[in-house]
mmCIF file of C-alpha atoms in Angstrom:
data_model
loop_
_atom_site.group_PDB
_atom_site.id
_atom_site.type_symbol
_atom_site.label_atom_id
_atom_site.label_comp_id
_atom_site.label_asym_id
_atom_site.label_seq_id
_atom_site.Cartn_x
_atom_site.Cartn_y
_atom_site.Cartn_z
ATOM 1 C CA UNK A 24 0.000 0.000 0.000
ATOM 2 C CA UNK A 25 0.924 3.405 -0.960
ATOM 3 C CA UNK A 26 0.343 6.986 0.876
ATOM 4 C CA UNK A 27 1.001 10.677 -0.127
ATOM 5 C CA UNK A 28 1.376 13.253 2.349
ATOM 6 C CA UNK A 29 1.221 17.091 0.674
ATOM 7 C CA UNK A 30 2.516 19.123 4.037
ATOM 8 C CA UNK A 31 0.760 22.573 2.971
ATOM 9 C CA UNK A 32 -2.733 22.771 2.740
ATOM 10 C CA UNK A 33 -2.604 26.347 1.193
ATOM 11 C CA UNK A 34 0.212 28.331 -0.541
ATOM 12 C CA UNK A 35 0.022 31.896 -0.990
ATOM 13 C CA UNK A 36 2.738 33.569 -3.161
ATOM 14 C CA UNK A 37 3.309 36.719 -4.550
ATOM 15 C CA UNK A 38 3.792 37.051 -8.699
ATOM 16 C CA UNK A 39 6.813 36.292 -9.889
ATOM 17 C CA UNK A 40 8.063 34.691 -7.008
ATOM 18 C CA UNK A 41 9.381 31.269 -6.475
ATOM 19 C CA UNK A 42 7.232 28.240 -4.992
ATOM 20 C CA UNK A 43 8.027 24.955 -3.462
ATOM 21 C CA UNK A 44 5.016 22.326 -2.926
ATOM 22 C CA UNK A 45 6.067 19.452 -0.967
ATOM 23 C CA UNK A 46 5.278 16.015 -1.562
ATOM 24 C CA UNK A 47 6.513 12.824 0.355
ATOM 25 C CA UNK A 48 5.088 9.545 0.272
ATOM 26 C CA UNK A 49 5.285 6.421 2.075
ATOM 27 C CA UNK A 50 5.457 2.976 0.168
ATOM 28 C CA UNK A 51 6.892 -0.679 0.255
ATOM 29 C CA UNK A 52 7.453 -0.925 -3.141
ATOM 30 C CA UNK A 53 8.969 0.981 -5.722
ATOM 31 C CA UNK A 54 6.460 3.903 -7.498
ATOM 32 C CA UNK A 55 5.846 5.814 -9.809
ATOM 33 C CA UNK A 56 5.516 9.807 -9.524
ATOM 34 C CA UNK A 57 3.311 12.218 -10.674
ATOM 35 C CA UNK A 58 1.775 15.463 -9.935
ATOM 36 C CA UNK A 59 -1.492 16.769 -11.366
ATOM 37 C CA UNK A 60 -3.101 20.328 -11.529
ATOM 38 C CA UNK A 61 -6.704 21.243 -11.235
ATOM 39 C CA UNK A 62 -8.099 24.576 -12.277
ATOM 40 C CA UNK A 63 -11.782 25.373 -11.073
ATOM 41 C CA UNK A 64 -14.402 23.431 -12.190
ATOM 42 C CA UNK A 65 -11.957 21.392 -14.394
ATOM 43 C CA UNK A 66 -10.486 17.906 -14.207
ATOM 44 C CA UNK A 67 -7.291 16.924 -12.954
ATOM 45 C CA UNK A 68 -4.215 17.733 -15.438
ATOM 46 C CA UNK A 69 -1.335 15.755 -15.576
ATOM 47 C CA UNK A 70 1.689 18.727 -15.109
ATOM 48 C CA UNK A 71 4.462 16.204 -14.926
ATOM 49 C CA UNK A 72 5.459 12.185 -14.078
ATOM 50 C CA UNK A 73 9.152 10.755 -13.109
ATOM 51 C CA UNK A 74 9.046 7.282 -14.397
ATOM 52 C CA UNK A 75 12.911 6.119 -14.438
ATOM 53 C CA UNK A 76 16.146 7.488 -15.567
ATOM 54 C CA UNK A 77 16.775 11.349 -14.223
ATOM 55 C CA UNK A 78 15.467 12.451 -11.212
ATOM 56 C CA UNK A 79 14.839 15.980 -11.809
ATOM 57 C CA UNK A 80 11.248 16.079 -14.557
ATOM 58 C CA UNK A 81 10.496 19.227 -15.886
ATOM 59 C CA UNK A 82 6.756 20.694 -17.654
ATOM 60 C CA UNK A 83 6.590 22.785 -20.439
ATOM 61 C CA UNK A 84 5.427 25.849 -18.394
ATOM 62 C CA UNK A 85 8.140 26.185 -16.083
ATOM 63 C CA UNK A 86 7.640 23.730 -13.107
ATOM 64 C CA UNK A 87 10.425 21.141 -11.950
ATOM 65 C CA UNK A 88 9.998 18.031 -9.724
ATOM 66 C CA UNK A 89 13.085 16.275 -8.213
ATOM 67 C CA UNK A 90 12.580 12.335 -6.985
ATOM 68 C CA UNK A 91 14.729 12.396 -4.200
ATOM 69 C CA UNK A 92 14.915 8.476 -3.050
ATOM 70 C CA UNK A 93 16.377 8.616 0.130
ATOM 71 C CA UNK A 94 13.682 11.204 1.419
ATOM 72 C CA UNK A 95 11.029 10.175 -0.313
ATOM 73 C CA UNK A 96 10.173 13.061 -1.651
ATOM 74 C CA UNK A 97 9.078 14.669 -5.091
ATOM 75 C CA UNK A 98 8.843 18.218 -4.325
ATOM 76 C CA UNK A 99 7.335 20.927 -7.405
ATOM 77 C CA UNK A 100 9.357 23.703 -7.947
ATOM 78 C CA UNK A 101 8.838 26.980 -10.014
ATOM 79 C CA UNK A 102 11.160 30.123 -10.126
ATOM 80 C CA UNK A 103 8.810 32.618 -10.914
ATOM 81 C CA UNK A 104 4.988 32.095 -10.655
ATOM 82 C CA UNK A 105 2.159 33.637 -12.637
ATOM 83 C CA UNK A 106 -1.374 34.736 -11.848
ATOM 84 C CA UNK A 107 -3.054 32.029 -14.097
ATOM 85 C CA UNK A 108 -0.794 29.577 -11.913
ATOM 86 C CA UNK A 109 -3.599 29.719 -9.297
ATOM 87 C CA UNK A 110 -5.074 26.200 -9.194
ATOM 88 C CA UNK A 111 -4.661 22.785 -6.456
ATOM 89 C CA UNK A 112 -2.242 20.527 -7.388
ATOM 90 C CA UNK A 113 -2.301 17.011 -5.970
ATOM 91 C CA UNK A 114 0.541 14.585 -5.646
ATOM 92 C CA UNK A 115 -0.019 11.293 -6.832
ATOM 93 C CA UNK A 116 1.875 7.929 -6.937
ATOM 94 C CA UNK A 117 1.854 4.409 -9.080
ATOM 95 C CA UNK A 118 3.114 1.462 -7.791
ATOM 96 C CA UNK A 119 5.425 -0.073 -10.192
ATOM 97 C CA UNK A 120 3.978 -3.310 -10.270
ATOM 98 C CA UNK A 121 3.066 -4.910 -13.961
ATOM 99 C CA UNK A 122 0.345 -6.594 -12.763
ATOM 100 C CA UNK A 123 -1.748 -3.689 -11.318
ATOM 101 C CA UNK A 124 -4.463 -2.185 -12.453
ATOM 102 C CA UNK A 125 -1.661 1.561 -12.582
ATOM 103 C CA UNK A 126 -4.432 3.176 -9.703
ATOM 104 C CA UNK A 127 -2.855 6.612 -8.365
ATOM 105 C CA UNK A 128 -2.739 7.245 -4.886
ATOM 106 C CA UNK A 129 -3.145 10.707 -4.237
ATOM 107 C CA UNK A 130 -2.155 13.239 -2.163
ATOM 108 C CA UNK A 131 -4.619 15.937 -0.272
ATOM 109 C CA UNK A 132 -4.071 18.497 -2.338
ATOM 110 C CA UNK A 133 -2.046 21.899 -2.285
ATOM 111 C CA UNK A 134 -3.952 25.328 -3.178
ATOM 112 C CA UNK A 135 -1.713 27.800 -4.512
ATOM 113 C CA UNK A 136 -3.133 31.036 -4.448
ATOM 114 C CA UNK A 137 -0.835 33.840 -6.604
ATOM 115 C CA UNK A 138 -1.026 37.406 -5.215
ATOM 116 C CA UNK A 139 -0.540 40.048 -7.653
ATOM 117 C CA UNK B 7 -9.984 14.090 -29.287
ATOM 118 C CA UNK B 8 -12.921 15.044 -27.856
ATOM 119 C CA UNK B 9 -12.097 14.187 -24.073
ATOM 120 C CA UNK B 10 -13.024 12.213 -21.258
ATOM 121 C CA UNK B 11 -16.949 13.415 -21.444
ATOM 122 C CA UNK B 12 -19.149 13.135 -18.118
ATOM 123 C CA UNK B 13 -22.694 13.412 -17.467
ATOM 124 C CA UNK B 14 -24.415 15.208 -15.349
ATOM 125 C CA UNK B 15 -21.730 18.051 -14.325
ATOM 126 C CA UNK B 16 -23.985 18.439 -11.483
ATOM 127 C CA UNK B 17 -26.486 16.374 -9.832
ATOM 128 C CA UNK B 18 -28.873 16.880 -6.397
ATOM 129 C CA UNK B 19 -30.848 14.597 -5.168
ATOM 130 C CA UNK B 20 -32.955 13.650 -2.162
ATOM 131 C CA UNK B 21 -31.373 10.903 0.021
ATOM 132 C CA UNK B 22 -32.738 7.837 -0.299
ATOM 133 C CA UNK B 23 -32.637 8.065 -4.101
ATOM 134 C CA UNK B 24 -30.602 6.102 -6.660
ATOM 135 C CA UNK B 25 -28.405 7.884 -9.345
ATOM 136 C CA UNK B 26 -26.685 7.623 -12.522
ATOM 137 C CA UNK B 27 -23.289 8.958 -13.796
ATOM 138 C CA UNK B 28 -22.024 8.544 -17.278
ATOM 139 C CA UNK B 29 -18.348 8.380 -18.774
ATOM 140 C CA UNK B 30 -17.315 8.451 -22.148
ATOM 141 C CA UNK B 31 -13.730 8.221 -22.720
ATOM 142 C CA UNK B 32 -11.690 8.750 -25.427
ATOM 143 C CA UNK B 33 -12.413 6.553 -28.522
ATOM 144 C CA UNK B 34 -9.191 4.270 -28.620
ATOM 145 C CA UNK B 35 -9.172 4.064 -24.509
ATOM 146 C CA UNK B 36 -9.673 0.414 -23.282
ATOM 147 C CA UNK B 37 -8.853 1.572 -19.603
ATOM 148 C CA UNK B 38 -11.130 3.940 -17.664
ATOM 149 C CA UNK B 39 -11.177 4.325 -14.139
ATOM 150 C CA UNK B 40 -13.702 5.841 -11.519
ATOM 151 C CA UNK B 41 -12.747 8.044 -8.722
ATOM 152 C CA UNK B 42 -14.183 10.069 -5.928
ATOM 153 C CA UNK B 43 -12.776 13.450 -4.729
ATOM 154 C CA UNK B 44 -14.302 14.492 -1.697
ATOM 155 C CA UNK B 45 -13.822 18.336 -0.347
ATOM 156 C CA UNK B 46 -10.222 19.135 0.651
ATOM 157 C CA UNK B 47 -9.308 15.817 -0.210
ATOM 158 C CA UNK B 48 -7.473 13.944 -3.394
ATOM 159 C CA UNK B 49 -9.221 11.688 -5.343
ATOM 160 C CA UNK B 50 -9.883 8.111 -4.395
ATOM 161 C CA UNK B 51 -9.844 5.222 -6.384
ATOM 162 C CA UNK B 52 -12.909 3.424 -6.928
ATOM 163 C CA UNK B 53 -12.847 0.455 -10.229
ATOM 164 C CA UNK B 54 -10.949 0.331 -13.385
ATOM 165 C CA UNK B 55 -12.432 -1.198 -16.595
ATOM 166 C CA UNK B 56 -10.097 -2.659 -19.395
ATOM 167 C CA UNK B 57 -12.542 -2.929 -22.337
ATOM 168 C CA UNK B 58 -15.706 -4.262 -20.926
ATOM 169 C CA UNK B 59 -14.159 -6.665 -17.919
ATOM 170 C CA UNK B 60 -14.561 -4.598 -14.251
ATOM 171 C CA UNK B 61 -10.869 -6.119 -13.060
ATOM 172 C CA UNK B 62 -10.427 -4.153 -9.816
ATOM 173 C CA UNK B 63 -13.153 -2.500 -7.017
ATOM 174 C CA UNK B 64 -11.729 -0.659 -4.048
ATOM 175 C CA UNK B 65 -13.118 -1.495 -0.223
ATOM 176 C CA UNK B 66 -14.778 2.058 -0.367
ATOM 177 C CA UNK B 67 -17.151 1.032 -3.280
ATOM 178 C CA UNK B 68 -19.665 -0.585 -0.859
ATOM 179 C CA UNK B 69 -22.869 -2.838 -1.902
ATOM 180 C CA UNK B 70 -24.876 0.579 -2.766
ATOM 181 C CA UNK B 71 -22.440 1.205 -5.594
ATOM 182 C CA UNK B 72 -22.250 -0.204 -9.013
ATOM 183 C CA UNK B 73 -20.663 0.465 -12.004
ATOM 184 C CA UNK B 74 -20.786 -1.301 -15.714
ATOM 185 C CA UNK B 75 -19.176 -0.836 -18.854
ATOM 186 C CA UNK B 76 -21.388 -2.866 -20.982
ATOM 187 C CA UNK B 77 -19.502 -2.503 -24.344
ATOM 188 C CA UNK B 78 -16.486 -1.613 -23.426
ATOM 189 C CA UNK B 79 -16.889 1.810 -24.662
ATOM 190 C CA UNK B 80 -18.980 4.130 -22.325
ATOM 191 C CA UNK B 81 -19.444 3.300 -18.581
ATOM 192 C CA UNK B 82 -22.246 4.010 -15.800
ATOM 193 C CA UNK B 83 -21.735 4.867 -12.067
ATOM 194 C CA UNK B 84 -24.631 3.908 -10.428
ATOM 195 C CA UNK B 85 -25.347 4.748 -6.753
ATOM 196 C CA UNK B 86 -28.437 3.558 -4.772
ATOM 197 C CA UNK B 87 -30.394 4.611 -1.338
ATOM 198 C CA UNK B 88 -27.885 7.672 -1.743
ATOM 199 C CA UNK B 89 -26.897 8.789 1.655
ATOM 200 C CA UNK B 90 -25.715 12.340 2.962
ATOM 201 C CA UNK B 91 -21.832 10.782 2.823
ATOM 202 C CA UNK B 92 -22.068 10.155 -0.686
ATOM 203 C CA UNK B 93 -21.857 13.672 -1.458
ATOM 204 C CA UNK B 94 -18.083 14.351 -3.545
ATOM 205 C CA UNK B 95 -16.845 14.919 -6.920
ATOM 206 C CA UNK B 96 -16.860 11.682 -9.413
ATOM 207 C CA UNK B 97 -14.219 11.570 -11.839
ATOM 208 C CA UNK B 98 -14.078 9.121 -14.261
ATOM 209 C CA UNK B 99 -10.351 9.088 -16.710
ATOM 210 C CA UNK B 100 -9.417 6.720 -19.127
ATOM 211 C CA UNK B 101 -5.916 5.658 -20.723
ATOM 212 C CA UNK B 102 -4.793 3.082 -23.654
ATOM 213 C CA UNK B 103 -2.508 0.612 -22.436
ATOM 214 C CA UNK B 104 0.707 2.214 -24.592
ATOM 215 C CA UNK B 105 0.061 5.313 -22.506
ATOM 216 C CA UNK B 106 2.486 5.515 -19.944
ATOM 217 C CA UNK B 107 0.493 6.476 -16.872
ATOM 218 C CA UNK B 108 -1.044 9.667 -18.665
ATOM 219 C CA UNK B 109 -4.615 9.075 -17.868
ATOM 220 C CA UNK B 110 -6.996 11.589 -18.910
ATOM 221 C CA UNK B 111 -9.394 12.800 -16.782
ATOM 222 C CA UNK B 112 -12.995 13.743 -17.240
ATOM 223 C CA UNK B 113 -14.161 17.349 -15.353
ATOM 224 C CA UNK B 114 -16.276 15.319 -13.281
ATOM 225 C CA UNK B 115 -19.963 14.847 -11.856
ATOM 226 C CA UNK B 116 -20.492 16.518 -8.374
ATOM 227 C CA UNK B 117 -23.157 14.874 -6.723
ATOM 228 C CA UNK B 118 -24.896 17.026 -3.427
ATOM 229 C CA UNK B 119 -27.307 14.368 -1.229
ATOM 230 C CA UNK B 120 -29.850 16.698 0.356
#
């Protein structure tokens, strides 16, 4: 069994200004990463997945995620954020396992709220 | 590539009664999936469908829940003697089996038990 613990409810940030949401999750065998986005009133977004090879993922507007296996951790990470950044994001994790049926276990949820 | 379509985006009913979702995934998707998001929470797994065969059901989908996928295209959520805890967001997503964990997901039904 997998769990994801997101340790910030609620992020508020000014514009332009960097963000960390943190992610760790608990598991007994190896997973899959991922973090999704969700806009009001929308469905979940995949923003970006590690899978294998290097740890540090990267989506095409602007946010980084770093698997960091000793901690188990996969924080997000963006330099400088943007109004229309404003959404929750949710942490989410895979186990590895061929046989499963490739359910996510998710995270609470992070609100990030950009001030201008 | 229409989407992950779901119907109603917004139901109310009277507890006691039995509802209906509706998915339709994406054309070529053999895999769909229901989950439900309850406030301040993440989503939850519920089943997963490849083509018509229901191969997994989580603890939390109890007796009063049901869900087919008759022809292995669209799928139905069905959820009877509703009660005030059934209240939460459905999602439904589907994904082919090339598609390296990138399920798509539908914008959801939210379903408010009066």
């Amino acid at each position: 069994a997998q769990s994801v613990t997101q340790l910030d409810s609620q992020v508020p940030v000014f514009e332009e200004a960097p963000v960390e949401l943190r992610c760790n999750y608990s598991s007994s065998v190896s997973v899959y990463l991922f973090w999704y986005v969700q806009y009001p009133n929308q469905g979940l977004q995949l923003l970006l997945k590690y899978l294998s090879g290097s740890t540090l993922v990267e989506s095409i507007n602007g946010f980084e995620a770093e698997f960091n296996k000793s901690q188990t951790s996969f924080h997000l990470r963006k330099p400088s954020v943007h109004i229309s950044d404003t959404a929750e994001y949710f942490c989410a994790v895979s186990s590895i396992s061929s046989g499963s049926a490739r359910q996510l276990t998710f995270g609470s949820g992070t609100q990030l709220t950009v001030l201008p | 590539d229409t989407g992950v379509s779901q119907n109603p985006r917004h139901k109310i009913t009277k507890r006691g009664q039995n509802v209906t979702f509706r998915c339709d995934p994406i054309s070529e998707h053999n895999r769909l999936y229901w989950y439900r998001q309850t406030l301040g929470q993440g989503p939850e797994f519920l089943t997963y469908f490849q083509n018509e065969a229901q191969l997994e059901k989580s603890r939390l989908l109890s007796d009063r829940f049901s869900a087919e996928r008759p022809k292995g295209s669209f799928s139905t959520l069905e959820i009877q003697r509703t009660e005030q805890g059934d209240s939460a967001m459905y999602l439904c997503a589907s994904s082919y089996p090339g598609q390296n964990y990138g399920y798509t997901f539908g914008s959801g039904t939210r379903l408010t038990v009066v």
